[in-house]
mmCIF file of C-alpha atoms in Angstrom:
data_model
loop_
_atom_site.group_PDB
_atom_site.id
_atom_site.type_symbol
_atom_site.label_atom_id
_atom_site.label_comp_id
_atom_site.label_asym_id
_atom_site.label_seq_id
_atom_site.Cartn_x
_atom_site.Cartn_y
_atom_site.Cartn_z
ATOM 1 C CA MET A 16 87.864 -98.307 63.550
ATOM 2 C CA ASN A 17 88.193 -101.198 65.899
ATOM 3 C CA TYR A 18 88.566 -99.259 68.314
ATOM 4 C CA LEU A 19 86.198 -96.484 67.632
ATOM 5 C CA PRO A 20 83.033 -98.395 69.671
ATOM 6 C CA PHE A 21 84.446 -99.431 72.428
ATOM 7 C CA PHE A 22 86.242 -96.076 73.164
ATOM 8 C CA PHE A 23 81.959 -94.633 72.303
ATOM 9 C CA ILE A 24 81.013 -96.396 74.659
ATOM 10 C CA PHE A 25 83.288 -95.296 77.127
ATOM 11 C CA TYR A 26 83.343 -90.968 76.275
ATOM 12 C CA LEU A 27 79.769 -91.442 76.555
ATOM 13 C CA THR A 28 79.076 -92.432 79.830
ATOM 14 C CA ASN A 29 82.482 -90.463 80.812
ATOM 15 C CA SER A 30 80.838 -87.385 79.329
ATOM 16 C CA LEU A 31 77.433 -88.618 80.835
ATOM 17 C CA PHE A 32 78.736 -88.686 84.335
ATOM 18 C CA ILE A 33 81.030 -84.876 84.208
ATOM 19 C CA ASN A 34 77.784 -83.210 82.227
ATOM 20 C CA GLU A 35 74.690 -84.333 83.865
ATOM 21 C CA LEU A 36 75.434 -87.118 86.865
ATOM 22 C CA SER A 37 79.253 -85.068 88.995
ATOM 23 C CA PHE A 38 77.443 -82.000 88.355
ATOM 24 C CA SER A 39 76.943 -78.657 91.110
ATOM 25 C CA ASN A 40 75.890 -75.563 90.927
ATOM 26 C CA LEU A 41 77.663 -74.763 94.062
ATOM 27 C CA LYS A 42 80.880 -73.894 92.361
ATOM 28 C CA SER A 43 81.675 -72.142 89.142
ATOM 29 C CA GLU A 44 81.791 -73.191 86.083
ATOM 30 C CA LYS A 45 86.115 -73.108 86.626
ATOM 31 C CA VAL A 46 86.042 -74.845 89.601
ATOM 32 C CA ASN A 47 83.010 -76.743 88.196
ATOM 33 C CA MET A 48 85.281 -78.175 85.272
ATOM 34 C CA ILE A 49 88.296 -78.106 86.551
ATOM 35 C CA VAL A 50 86.824 -81.117 89.167
ATOM 36 C CA ALA A 51 85.893 -83.308 86.380
ATOM 37 C CA GLY A 52 89.021 -82.723 84.826
ATOM 38 C CA PHE A 53 90.481 -84.159 87.925
ATOM 39 C CA GLY A 54 88.129 -86.466 88.351
ATOM 40 C CA ASN A 55 88.927 -87.936 85.426
ATOM 41 C CA VAL A 56 92.453 -88.635 85.796
ATOM 42 C CA LEU A 57 92.862 -89.294 89.417
ATOM 43 C CA GLY A 58 93.014 -93.200 88.771
ATOM 44 C CA ILE A 59 95.940 -93.106 86.067
ATOM 45 C CA LEU A 60 97.491 -90.739 89.023
ATOM 46 C CA LEU A 61 96.901 -93.377 91.815
ATOM 47 C CA ILE A 62 98.710 -96.149 89.368
ATOM 48 C CA ASN A 63 101.430 -94.073 88.180
ATOM 49 C CA GLY A 64 101.686 -92.557 92.018
ATOM 50 C CA ILE A 65 102.017 -96.722 93.350
ATOM 51 C CA GLN A 66 104.170 -97.140 90.798
ATOM 52 C CA TYR A 67 107.021 -94.846 90.721
ATOM 53 C CA ALA A 68 106.632 -94.311 94.522
ATOM 54 C CA VAL A 69 107.863 -98.392 94.939
ATOM 55 C CA LEU A 70 110.771 -97.856 92.426
ATOM 56 C CA PHE A 71 111.735 -94.689 93.330
ATOM 57 C CA MET A 72 111.959 -96.315 97.596
ATOM 58 C CA THR A 73 112.791 -99.406 97.213
ATOM 59 C CA GLY A 74 114.250 -100.043 93.226
ATOM 60 C CA ASN A 75 111.997 -102.116 91.898
ATOM 61 C CA SER A 76 109.212 -100.971 91.107
ATOM 62 C CA PHE A 77 105.604 -102.940 92.026
ATOM 63 C CA TRP A 78 103.862 -104.022 89.237
ATOM 64 C CA GLN A 79 106.966 -107.047 88.415
ATOM 65 C CA GLU A 80 105.166 -108.523 84.607
ATOM 66 C CA THR A 81 103.168 -105.427 83.332
ATOM 67 C CA ARG A 82 105.653 -102.297 84.478
ATOM 68 C CA LEU A 83 105.551 -100.284 81.597
ATOM 69 C CA TYR A 84 101.860 -99.783 81.628
ATOM 70 C CA PRO A 85 102.028 -97.127 83.764
ATOM 71 C CA MET A 86 104.844 -95.212 81.559
ATOM 72 C CA VAL A 87 102.054 -96.373 78.792
ATOM 73 C CA LEU A 88 99.098 -94.750 80.352
ATOM 74 C CA LEU A 89 101.067 -91.332 80.988
ATOM 75 C CA PRO A 90 99.565 -89.530 77.247
ATOM 76 C CA PHE A 91 96.552 -89.815 79.358
ATOM 77 C CA ILE A 92 96.221 -88.015 82.696
ATOM 78 C CA PHE A 93 97.148 -84.824 79.723
ATOM 79 C CA LEU A 94 93.871 -86.386 77.468
ATOM 80 C CA LEU A 95 91.688 -87.537 80.010
ATOM 81 C CA PHE A 96 91.843 -83.449 81.654
ATOM 82 C CA ALA A 97 91.463 -83.106 77.643
ATOM 83 C CA ALA A 98 88.623 -84.952 77.641
ATOM 84 C CA ALA A 99 87.167 -83.380 80.391
ATOM 85 C CA MET A 100 87.081 -79.999 79.106
ATOM 86 C CA ILE A 101 85.449 -80.563 76.508
ATOM 87 C CA SER A 102 83.247 -82.679 77.216
ATOM 88 C CA ARG A 103 81.841 -80.060 79.485
ATOM 89 C CA SER A 104 82.305 -77.075 76.581
ATOM 90 C CA LEU A 105 80.043 -79.267 74.627
ATOM 91 C CA TYR A 106 77.667 -79.754 76.825
ATOM 92 C CA LYS A 107 76.958 -76.050 77.708
ATOM 93 C CA LEU A 108 76.910 -75.405 73.980
ATOM 94 C CA THR A 109 74.387 -77.328 72.589
ATOM 95 C CA GLY A 110 72.925 -79.354 76.133
ATOM 96 C CA ASN A 111 73.485 -83.444 74.981
ATOM 97 C CA ILE A 112 76.125 -85.684 75.622
ATOM 98 C CA TRP A 113 76.486 -86.985 72.488
ATOM 99 C CA LEU A 114 78.036 -84.788 71.113
ATOM 100 C CA GLY A 115 81.371 -84.190 73.360
ATOM 101 C CA ALA A 116 81.275 -88.572 73.363
ATOM 102 C CA MET A 117 81.704 -88.078 69.538
ATOM 103 C CA VAL A 118 85.205 -85.687 69.866
ATOM 104 C CA ASN A 119 86.664 -86.930 72.021
ATOM 105 C CA THR A 120 86.344 -90.737 70.360
ATOM 106 C CA LEU A 121 87.997 -89.394 68.172
ATOM 107 C CA ILE A 122 90.328 -87.367 68.949
ATOM 108 C CA ILE A 123 91.034 -89.401 71.121
ATOM 109 C CA THR A 124 91.091 -92.539 69.330
ATOM 110 C CA MET A 125 93.146 -91.450 66.733
ATOM 111 C CA ILE A 126 96.021 -89.648 69.232
ATOM 112 C CA GLY A 127 96.053 -93.599 70.458
ATOM 113 C CA VAL A 128 96.301 -95.535 67.406
ATOM 114 C CA ALA A 129 98.836 -92.627 65.820
ATOM 115 C CA ASN A 130 100.982 -92.784 68.927
ATOM 116 C CA THR A 131 100.993 -97.066 69.505
ATOM 117 C CA ALA A 132 101.724 -97.764 66.095
ATOM 118 C CA THR A 133 104.398 -99.712 64.965
ATOM 119 C CA LEU A 134 106.851 -99.687 61.781
ATOM 120 C CA VAL A 135 106.786 -103.916 60.025
ATOM 121 C CA PRO A 136 110.363 -103.851 58.859
ATOM 122 C CA PHE A 137 109.813 -103.496 54.524
ATOM 123 C CA GLN A 138 109.570 -107.646 53.297
ATOM 124 C CA THR A 139 110.415 -107.917 49.727
#
């Protein structure tokens, strides 16, 4: 529950950008959805591209202190692409950006929290 307000703000602005500000009538709906999906994951692809290109060329990662962060972002490539599809589909059904933001917030927050859960050793 602590993460929901912050993720909701992110997915609300994300839904606004995908559905209201970047939509083009010049292209088909499928092309709009694919462009929105790739636009959503472009930053993560860039971060991972830099990290792994430098790693494979030099043997050292680009970001030394935080070298695991690009690896943690890998699932978000698929999650943010799917979030764009969900947001766009729900916008076409309802005509508002709120439902897509709420659904994405709940689903992706639960996935993120479940994937980063740590087990605390049993103490007696």
